[in-house]
XYZ file of N, CA and C in Angstrom:
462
model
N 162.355 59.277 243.718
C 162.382 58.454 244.900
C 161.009 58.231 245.488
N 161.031 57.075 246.225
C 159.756 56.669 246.918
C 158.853 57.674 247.954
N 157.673 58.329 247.459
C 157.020 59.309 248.199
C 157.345 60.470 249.018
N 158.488 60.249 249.362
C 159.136 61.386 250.098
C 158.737 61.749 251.173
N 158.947 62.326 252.238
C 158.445 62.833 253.478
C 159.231 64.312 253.510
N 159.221 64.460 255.062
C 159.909 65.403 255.502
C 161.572 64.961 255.302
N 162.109 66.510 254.811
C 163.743 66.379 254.588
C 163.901 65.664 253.133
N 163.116 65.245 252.229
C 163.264 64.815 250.922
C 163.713 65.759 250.155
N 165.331 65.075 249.434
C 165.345 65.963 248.501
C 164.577 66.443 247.818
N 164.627 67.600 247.074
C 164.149 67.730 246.373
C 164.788 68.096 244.873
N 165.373 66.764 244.036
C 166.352 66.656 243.008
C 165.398 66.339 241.225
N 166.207 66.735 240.788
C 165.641 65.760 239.137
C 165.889 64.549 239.085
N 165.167 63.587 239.061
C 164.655 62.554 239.030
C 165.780 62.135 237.654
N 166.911 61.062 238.042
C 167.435 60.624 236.722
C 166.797 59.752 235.386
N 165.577 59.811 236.022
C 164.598 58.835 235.114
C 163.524 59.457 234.860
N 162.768 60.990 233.868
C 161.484 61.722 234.829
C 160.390 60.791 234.477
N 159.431 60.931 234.952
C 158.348 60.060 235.148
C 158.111 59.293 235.980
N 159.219 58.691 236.651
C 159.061 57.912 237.521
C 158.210 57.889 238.570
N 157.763 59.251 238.799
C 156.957 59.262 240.180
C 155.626 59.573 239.162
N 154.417 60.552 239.728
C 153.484 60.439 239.712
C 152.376 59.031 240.106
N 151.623 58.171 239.117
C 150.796 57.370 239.438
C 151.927 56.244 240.004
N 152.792 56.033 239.346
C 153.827 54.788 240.526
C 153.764 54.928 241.659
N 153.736 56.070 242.302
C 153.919 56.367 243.731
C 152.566 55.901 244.423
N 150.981 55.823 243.912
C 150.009 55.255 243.880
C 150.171 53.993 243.555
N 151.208 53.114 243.262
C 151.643 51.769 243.272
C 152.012 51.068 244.276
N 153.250 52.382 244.435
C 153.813 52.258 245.667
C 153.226 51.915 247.097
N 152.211 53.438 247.180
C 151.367 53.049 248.423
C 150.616 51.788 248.259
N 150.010 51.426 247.180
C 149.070 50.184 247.154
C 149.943 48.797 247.295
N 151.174 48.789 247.117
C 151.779 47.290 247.613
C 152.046 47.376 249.117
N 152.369 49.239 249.708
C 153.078 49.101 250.858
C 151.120 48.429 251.948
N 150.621 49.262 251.059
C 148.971 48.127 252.382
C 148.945 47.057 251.942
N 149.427 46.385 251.126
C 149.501 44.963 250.914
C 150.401 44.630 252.170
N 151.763 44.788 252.185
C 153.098 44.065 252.850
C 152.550 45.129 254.177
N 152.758 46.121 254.084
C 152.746 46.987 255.527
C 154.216 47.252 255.618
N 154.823 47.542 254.889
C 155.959 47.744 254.470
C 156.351 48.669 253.294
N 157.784 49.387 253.604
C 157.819 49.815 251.938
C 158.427 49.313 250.758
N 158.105 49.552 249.714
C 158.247 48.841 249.075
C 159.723 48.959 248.326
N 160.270 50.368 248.247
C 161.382 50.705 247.930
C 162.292 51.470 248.587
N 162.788 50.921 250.217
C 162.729 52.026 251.010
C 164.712 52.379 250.409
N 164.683 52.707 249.651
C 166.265 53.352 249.192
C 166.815 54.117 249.761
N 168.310 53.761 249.898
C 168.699 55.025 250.561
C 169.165 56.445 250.083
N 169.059 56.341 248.424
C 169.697 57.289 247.799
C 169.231 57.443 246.106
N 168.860 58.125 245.080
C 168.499 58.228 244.005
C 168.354 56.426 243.377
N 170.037 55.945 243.206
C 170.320 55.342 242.647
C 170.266 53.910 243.886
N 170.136 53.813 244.805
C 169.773 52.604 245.691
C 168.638 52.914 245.466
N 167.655 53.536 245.443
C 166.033 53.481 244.687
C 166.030 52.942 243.374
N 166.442 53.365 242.725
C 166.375 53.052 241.244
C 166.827 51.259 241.175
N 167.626 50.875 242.030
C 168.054 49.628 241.654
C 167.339 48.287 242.410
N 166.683 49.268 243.651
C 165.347 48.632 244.042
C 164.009 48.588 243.169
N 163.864 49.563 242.558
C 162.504 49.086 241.450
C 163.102 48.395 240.542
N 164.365 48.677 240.319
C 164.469 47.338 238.859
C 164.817 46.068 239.599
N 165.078 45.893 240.659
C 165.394 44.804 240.765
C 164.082 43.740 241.301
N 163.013 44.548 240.996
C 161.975 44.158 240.977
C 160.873 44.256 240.155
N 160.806 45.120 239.235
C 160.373 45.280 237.782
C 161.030 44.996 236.534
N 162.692 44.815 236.842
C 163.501 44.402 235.884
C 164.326 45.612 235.292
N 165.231 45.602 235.028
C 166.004 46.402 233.944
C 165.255 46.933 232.724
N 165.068 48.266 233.299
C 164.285 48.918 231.336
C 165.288 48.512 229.906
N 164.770 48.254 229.072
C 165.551 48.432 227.792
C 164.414 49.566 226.987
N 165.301 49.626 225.947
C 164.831 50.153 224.634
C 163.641 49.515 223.929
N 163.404 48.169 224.324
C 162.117 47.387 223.941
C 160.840 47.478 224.877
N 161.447 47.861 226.373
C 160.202 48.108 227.394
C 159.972 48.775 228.092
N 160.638 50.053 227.500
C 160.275 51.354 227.802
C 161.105 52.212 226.359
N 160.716 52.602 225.239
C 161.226 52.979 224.375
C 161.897 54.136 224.204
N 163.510 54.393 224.179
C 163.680 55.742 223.767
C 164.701 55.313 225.374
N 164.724 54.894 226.683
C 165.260 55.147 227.724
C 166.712 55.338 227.543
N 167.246 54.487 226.916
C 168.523 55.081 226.641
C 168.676 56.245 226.660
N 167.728 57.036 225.675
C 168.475 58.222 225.331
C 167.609 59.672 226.572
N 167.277 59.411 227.143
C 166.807 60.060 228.523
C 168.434 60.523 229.085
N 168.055 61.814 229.368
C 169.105 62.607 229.865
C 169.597 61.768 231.405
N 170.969 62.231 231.705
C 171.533 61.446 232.609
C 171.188 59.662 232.654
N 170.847 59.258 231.420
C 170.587 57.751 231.663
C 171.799 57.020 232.352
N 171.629 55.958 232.785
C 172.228 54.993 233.627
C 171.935 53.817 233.403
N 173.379 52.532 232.657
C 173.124 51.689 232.624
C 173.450 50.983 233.726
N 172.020 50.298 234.351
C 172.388 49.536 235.443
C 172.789 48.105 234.601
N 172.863 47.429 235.688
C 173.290 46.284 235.429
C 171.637 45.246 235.081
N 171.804 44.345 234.273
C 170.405 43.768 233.363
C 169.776 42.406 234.464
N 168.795 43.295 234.838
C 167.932 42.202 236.142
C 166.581 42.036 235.765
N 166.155 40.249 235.411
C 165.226 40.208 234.983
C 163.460 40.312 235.684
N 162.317 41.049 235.523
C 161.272 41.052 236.404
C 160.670 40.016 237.146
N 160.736 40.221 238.701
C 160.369 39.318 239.651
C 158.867 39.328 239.472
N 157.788 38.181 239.399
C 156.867 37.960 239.020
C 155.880 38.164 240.134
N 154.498 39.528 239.987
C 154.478 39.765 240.854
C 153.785 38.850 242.253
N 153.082 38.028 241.839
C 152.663 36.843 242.460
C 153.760 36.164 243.698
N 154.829 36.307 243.150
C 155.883 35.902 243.787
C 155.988 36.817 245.186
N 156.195 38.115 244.566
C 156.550 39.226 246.193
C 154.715 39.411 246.591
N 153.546 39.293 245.861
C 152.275 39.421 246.764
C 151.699 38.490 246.622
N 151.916 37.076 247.058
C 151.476 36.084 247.069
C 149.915 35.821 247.383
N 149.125 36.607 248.728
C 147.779 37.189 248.586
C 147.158 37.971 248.014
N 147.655 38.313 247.044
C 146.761 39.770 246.179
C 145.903 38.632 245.626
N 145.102 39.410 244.886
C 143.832 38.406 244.050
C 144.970 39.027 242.817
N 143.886 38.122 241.003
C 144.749 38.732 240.055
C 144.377 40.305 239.709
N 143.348 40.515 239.987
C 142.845 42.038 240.065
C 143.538 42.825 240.685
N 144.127 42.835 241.767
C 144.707 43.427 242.281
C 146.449 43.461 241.488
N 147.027 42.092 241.333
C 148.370 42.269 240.568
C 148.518 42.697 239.405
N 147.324 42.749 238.333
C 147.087 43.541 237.414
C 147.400 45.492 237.546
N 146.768 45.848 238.818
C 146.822 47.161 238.704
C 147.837 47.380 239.107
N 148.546 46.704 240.211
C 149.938 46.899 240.734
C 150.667 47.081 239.656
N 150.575 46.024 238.497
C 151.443 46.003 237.671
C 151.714 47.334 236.590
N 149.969 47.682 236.908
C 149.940 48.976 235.618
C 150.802 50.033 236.403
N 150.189 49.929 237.834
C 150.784 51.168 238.182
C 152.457 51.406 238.317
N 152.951 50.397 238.268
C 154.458 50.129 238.327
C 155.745 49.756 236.999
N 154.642 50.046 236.445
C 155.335 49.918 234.735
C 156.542 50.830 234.823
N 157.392 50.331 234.394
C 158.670 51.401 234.314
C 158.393 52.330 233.355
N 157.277 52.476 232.184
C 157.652 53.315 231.027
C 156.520 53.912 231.581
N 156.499 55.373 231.534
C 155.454 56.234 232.196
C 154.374 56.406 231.838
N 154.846 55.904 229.968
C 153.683 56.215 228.517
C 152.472 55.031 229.117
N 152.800 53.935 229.672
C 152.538 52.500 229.838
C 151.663 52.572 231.361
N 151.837 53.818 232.376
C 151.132 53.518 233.654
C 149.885 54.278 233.262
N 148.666 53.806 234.178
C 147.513 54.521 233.884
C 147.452 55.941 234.233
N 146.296 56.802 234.087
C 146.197 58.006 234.797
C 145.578 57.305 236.283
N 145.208 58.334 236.606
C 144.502 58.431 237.950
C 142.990 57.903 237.754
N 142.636 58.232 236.990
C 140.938 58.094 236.140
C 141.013 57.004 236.112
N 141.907 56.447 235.060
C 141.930 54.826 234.317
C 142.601 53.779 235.879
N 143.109 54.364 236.401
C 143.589 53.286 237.480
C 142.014 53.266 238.687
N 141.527 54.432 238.996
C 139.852 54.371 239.705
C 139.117 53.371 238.907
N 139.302 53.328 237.542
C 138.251 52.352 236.989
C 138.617 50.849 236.440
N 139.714 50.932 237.350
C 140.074 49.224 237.055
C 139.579 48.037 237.563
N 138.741 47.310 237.254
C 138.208 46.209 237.454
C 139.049 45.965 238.721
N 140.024 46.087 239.780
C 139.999 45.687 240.959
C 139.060 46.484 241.694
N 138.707 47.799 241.395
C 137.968 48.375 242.504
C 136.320 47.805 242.255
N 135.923 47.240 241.638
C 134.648 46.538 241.097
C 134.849 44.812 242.241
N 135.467 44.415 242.450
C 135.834 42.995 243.635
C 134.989 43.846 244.576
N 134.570 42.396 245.406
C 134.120 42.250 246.217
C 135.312 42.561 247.959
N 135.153 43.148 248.865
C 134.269 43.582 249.315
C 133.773 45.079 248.865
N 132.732 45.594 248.253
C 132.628 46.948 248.416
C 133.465 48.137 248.993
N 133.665 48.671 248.460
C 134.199 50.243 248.934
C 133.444 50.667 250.199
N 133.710 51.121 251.250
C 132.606 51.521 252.133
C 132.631 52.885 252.205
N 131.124 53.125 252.491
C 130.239 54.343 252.222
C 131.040 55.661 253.043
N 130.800 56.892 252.857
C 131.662 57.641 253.808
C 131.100 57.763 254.795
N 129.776 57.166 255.233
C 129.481 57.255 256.646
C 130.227 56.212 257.367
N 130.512 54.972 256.799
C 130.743 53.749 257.184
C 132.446 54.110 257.817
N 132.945 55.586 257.220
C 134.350 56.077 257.595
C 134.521 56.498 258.940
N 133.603 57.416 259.255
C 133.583 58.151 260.064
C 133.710 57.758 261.377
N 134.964 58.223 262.184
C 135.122 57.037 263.401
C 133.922 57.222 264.305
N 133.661 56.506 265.235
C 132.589 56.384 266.119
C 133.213 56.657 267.324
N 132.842 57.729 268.334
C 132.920 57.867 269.736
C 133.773 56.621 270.458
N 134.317 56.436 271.320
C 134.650 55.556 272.032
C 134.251 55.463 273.353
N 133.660 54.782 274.089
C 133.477 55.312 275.798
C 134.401 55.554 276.234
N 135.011 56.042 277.721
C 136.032 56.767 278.249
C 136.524 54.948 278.736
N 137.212 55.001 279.018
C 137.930 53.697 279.528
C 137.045 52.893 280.739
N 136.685 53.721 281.843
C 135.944 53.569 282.864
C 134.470 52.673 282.355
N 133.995 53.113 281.262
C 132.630 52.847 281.307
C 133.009 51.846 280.322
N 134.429 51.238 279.475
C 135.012 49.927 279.095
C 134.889 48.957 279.976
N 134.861 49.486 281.306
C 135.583 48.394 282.112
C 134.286 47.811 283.083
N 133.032 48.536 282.569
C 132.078 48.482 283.309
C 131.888 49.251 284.938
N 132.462 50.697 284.869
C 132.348 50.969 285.757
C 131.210 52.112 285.607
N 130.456 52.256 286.565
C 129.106 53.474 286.690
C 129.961 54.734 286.959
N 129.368 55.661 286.113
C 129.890 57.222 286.628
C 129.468 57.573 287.446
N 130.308 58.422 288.148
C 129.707 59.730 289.396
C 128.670 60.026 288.581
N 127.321 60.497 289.222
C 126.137 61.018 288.781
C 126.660 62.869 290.088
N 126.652 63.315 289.363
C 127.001 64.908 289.739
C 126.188 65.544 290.767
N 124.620 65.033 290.261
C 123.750 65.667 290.840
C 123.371 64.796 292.314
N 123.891 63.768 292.413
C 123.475 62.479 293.652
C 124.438 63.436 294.788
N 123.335 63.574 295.822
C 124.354 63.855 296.986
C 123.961 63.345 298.427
């Protein structure tokens, strides 16, 4: 299931693989939309949310799934194109989405190979970790243009 929080089961996955770098998919469409992307309510309402958006695995595009313990034939839904659900991504970006969301696990990148995918090379730059670091804020008062008590004035 999708990232999990607090109170997530914690079950065998009827599909294993499914999580790891997908879930790094996951987060990367949900800062696209600002949304999630598979918010399911249950193993199998998850499962029928990624296919019904990656498509129905077969035996040709993910090999061997059939025979994966507890398999489940859903019903055969063909892949929504991803352009379609992130209409602003660049193609750099729907490329990695795509790696990272591959239904066959053999087929998603590592962690390494997804850092070095020609989307993180686009323009704008990565910013520096100083460029992170939040900056002070003034107190509201001195927002609004107001002068402080000086402590020592009497």
């Amino acid at each position: 299931p999708h990232r999990g929080g607090p109170g997530r089961r914690r079950t065998a996955s009827p599909f294993p693989g499914l999580r790891g770098c997908r879930s790094m998919g996951c987060i990367f469409a949900e800062l696209m939309t600002r949304a999630p992307l598979f918010p399911g309510g249950s193993d199998i309402d998850q499962l029928s949310r990624v296919f019904s958006l990656r498509g129905t695995p077969t035996d040709e595009s993910w090999p061997a799934v059939s025979k994966l313990p507890d398999y489940i034939q859903f019903k055969e839904v063909a892949p929504v194109p991803l352009p379609t659900r992130f209409p602003a991504a660049s193609p750099a970006a729907l490329r990695l989405l795509g790696d990272l969301l591959s239904l066959d696990p053999e087929q998603r990148p590592s962690a390494d190979e997804a850092l070095a995918h020609a989307f993180f090379d686009q323009a704008p730059p990565a910013a520096s970790p100083a460029e992170l670091v939040p900056r002070a804020r003034p107190p509201a008062a001195q927002q609004r243009g107001e002068k402080r008590p000086n402590p020592d004035a009497r």
